[in-house]
Coordinates of C-alpha atoms in Angstrom, one line a residue:
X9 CA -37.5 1.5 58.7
X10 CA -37.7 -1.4 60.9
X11 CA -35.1 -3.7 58.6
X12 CA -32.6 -0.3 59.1
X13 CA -33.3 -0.7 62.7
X14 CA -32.7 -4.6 63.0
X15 CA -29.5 -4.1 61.3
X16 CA -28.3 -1.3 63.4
X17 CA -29.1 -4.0 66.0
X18 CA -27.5 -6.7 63.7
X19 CA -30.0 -8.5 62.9
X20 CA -29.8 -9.0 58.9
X21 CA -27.0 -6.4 58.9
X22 CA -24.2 -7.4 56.6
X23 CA -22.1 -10.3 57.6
X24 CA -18.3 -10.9 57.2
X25 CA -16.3 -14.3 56.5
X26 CA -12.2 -14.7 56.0
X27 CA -11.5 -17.7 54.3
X28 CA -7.2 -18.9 54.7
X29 CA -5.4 -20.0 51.6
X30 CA -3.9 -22.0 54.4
X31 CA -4.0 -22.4 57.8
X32 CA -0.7 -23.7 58.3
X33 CA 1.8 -20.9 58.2
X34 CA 5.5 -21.1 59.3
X35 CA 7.3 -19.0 61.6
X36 CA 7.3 -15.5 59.7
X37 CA 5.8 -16.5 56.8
X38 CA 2.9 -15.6 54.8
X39 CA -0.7 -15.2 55.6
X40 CA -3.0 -14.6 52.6
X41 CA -6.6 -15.5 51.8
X42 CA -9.5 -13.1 51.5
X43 CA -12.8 -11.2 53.0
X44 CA -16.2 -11.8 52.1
X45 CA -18.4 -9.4 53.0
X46 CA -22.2 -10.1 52.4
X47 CA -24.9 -7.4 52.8
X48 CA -27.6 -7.6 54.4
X49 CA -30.7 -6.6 54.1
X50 CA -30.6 -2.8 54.2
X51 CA -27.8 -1.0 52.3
X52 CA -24.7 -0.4 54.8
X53 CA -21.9 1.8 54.8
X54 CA -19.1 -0.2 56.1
X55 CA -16.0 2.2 57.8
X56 CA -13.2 -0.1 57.5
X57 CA -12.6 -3.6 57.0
X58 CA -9.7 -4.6 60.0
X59 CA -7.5 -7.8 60.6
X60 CA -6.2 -8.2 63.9
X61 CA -3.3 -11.1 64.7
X62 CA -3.9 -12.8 67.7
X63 CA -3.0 -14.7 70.6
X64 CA -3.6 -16.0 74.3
X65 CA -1.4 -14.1 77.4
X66 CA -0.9 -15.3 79.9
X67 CA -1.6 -12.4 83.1
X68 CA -1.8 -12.5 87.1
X69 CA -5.5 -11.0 87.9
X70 CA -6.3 -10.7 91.6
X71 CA -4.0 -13.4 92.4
X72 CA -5.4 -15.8 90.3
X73 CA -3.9 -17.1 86.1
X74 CA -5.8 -16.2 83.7
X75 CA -5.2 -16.2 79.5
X76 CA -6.4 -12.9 77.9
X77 CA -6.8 -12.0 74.3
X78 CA -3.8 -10.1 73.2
X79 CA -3.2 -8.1 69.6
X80 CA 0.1 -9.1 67.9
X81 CA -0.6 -7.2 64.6
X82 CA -3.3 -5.3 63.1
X83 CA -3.9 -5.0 59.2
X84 CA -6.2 -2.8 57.3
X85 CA -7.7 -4.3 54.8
X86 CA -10.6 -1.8 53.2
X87 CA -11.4 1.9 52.7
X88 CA -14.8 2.6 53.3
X89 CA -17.7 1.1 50.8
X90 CA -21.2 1.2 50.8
X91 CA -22.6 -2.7 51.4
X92 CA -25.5 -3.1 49.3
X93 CA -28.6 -4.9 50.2
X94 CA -27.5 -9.2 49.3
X95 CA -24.4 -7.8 47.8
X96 CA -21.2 -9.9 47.5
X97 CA -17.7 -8.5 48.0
X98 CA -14.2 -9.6 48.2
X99 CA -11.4 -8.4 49.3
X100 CA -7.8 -10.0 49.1
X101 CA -4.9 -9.7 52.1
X102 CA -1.7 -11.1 52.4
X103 CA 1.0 -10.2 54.8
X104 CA 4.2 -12.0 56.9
X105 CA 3.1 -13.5 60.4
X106 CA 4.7 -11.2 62.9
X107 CA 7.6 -13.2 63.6
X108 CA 6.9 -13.0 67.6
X109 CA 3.4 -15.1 67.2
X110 CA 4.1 -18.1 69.3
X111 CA 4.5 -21.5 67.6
X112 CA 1.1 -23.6 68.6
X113 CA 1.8 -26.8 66.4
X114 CA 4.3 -28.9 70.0
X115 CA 3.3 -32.2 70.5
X116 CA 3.2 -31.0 74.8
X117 CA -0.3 -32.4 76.4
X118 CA 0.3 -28.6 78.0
X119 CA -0.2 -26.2 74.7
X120 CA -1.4 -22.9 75.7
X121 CA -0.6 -21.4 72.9
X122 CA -2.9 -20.0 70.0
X123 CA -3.1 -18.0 67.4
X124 CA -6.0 -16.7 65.3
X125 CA -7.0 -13.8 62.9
X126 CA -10.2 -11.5 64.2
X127 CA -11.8 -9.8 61.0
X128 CA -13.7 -6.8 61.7
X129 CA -16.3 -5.7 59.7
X130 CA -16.8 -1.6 61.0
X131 CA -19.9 -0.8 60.1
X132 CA -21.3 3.0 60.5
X133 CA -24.4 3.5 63.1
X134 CA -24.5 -0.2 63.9
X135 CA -22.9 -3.5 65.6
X136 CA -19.5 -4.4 64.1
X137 CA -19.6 -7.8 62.4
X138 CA -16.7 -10.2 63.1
X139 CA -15.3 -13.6 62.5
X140 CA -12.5 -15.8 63.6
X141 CA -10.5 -18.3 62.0
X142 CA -7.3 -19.9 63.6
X143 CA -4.0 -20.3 62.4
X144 CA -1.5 -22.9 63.4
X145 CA 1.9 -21.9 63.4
X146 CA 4.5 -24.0 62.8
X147 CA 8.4 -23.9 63.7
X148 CA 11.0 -22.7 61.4
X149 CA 13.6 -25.8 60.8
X150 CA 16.4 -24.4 62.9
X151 CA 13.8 -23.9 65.7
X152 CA 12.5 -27.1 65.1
X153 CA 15.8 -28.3 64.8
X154 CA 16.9 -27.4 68.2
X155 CA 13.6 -28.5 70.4
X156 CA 14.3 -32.4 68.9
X157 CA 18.1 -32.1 69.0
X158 CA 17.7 -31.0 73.1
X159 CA 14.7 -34.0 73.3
X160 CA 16.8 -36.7 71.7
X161 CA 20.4 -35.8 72.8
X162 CA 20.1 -34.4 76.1
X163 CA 17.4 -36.3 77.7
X164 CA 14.5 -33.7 77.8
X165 CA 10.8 -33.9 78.1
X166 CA 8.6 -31.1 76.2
X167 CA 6.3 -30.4 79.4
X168 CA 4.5 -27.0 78.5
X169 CA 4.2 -24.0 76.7
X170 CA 2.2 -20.7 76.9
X171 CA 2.7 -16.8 76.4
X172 CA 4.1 -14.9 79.1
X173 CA 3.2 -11.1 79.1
X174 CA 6.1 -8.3 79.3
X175 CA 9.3 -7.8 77.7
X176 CA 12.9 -10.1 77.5
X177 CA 16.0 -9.3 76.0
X178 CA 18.0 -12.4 74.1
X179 CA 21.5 -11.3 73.0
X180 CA 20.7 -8.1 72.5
X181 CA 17.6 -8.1 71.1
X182 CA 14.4 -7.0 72.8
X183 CA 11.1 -8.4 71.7
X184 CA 8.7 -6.1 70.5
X185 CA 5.0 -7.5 71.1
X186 CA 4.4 -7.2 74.7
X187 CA 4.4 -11.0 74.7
X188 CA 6.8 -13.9 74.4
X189 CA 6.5 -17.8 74.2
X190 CA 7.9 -19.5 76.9
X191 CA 9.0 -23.4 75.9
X192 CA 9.4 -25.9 79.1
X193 CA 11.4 -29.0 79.2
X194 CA 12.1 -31.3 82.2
X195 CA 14.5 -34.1 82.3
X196 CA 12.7 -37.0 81.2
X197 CA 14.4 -39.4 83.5
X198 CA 13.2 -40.0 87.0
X199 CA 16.4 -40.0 88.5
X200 CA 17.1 -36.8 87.2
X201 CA 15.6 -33.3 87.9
X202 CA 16.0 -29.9 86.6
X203 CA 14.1 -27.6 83.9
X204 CA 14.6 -25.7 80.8
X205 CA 12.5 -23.0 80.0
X206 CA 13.8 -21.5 76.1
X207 CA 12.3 -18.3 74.4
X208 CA 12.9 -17.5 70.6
X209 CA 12.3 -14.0 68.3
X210 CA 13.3 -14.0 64.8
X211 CA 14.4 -10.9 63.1
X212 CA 15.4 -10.9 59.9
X213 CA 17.2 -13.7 59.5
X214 CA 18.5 -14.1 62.7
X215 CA 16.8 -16.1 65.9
X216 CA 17.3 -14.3 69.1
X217 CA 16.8 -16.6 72.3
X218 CA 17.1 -16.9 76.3
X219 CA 17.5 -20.3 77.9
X220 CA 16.8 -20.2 81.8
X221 CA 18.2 -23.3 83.2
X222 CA 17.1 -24.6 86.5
X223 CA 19.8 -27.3 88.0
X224 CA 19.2 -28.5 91.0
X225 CA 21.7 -27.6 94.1
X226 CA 22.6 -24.7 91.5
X227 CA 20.1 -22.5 91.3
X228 CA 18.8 -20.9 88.2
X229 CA 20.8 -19.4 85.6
X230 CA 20.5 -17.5 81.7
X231 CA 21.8 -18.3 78.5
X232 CA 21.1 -16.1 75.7
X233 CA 22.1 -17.1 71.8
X234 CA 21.4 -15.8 68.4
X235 CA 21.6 -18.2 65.8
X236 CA 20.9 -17.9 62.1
X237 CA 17.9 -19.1 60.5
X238 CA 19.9 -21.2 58.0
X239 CA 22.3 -22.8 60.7
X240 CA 23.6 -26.0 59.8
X241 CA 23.1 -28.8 61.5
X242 CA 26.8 -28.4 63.3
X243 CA 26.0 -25.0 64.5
X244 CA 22.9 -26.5 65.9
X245 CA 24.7 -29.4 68.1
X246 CA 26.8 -26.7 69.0
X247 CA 24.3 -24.1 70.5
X248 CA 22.4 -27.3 71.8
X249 CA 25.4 -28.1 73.7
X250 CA 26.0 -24.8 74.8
X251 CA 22.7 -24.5 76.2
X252 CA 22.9 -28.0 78.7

């Protein structure tokens, strides 16, 4: 009786762990690994075995900034089992990053950006188990493509990045997760002022984006683009150009 009521309690209730077949995952692309679930030391019925993708958002409370935790994704992973007592189990996932999850891997001293994968282990008449394991996302080569081509050609300093909360429409497309990565350049020259601030969705195999362009005397001003995912390196100069 009292190891059922330590594990309702969760203490020596089953435990879960997810281990990444990598943690380096491009834009879109695939997550796998698995779920270990170890029981405890009382028999368990576990409801559900969940996945959730995600990420920091960036939110106005009482006048103050402050990142909350904010669900891109959620997977299922398990129908119910029972967890025996010291039992091992494993369970294997795989699915496509949702294509809005920001891109954390910038070289910017400013990286507010995150991503991470929250396992949860639902367990009947007791205290969920979890664990969390991050994931670093890195840019598709367009994207990537376009951030060097804007830091090398046209004179611009990577400043800061974060997630903005709420909903932007790039060239007719409307992102879908209640968030969106914000990307901030500056001009890196002293005699020079003026900011870029650029925001990318991919969907399918097309990359939706808004530039918002703040020149000085000028005011601000928008720029949306789509731009395929296999874009040559012309079409690349050419938005670039476009865009400053």
């Amino acid at each position: 009786m009292f190891k059922n009521i330590s594990a309702a309690l969760g203490f020596g209730g089953a435990k879960v762990d997810t281990i990444l077949d990598h943690n380096e995952v491009l834009q879109g692309g695939l997550v796998s690994g698995h779920v270990k679930v170890m029981g405890g030391s009382v028999d368990q019925s576990i409801a559900a075995i969940t996945i959730c993708l995600m990420t920091k958002v960036k939110q106005e409370i009482d006048d103050n900034i402050q990142f909350v935790d904010h669900v891109l994704a959620q997977y299922h992973v398990s129908d119910p089992f029972d967890a025996k007592a010291d039992a091992e189990y494993r369970f294997d996932f795989e699915f496509d990053l949702h294509p809005e999850a920001p891109i954390t891997t910038l070289a910017v001293s400013n990286n507010q950006c995150v991503v991470w994968l929250d396992t949860e282990l639902d367990i009947d008449y007791a205290i969920d188990a979890s664990d969390k394991d991050v994931i670093h996302v890195l840019p598709l080569p367009t994207i990537a493509g376009i951030i060097s081509k804007l830091i090398e050609d046209k004179d611009l300093k990577l400043v800061k990045t974060d997630m903005e909360s709420g909903s932007i429409s790039m060239s007719g497309f409307t992102n879908e997760s209640g968030a969106y990565q914000e990307i901030e350049f500056r001009k890196s020259s002293i005699f020079s002022r003026g900011e870029l601030e650029l925001s990318f969705a991919i969907k399918g195999d097309t990359i939706y984006g808004l530039a918002e362009i703040d020149r000085v005397l000028r005011g601000d001003s928008y720029k949306s683009f789509d731009i395929s995912i296999h874009a040559s390196d012309a079409e690349i100069d050419d938005l670039v150009d476009y865009l400053i």
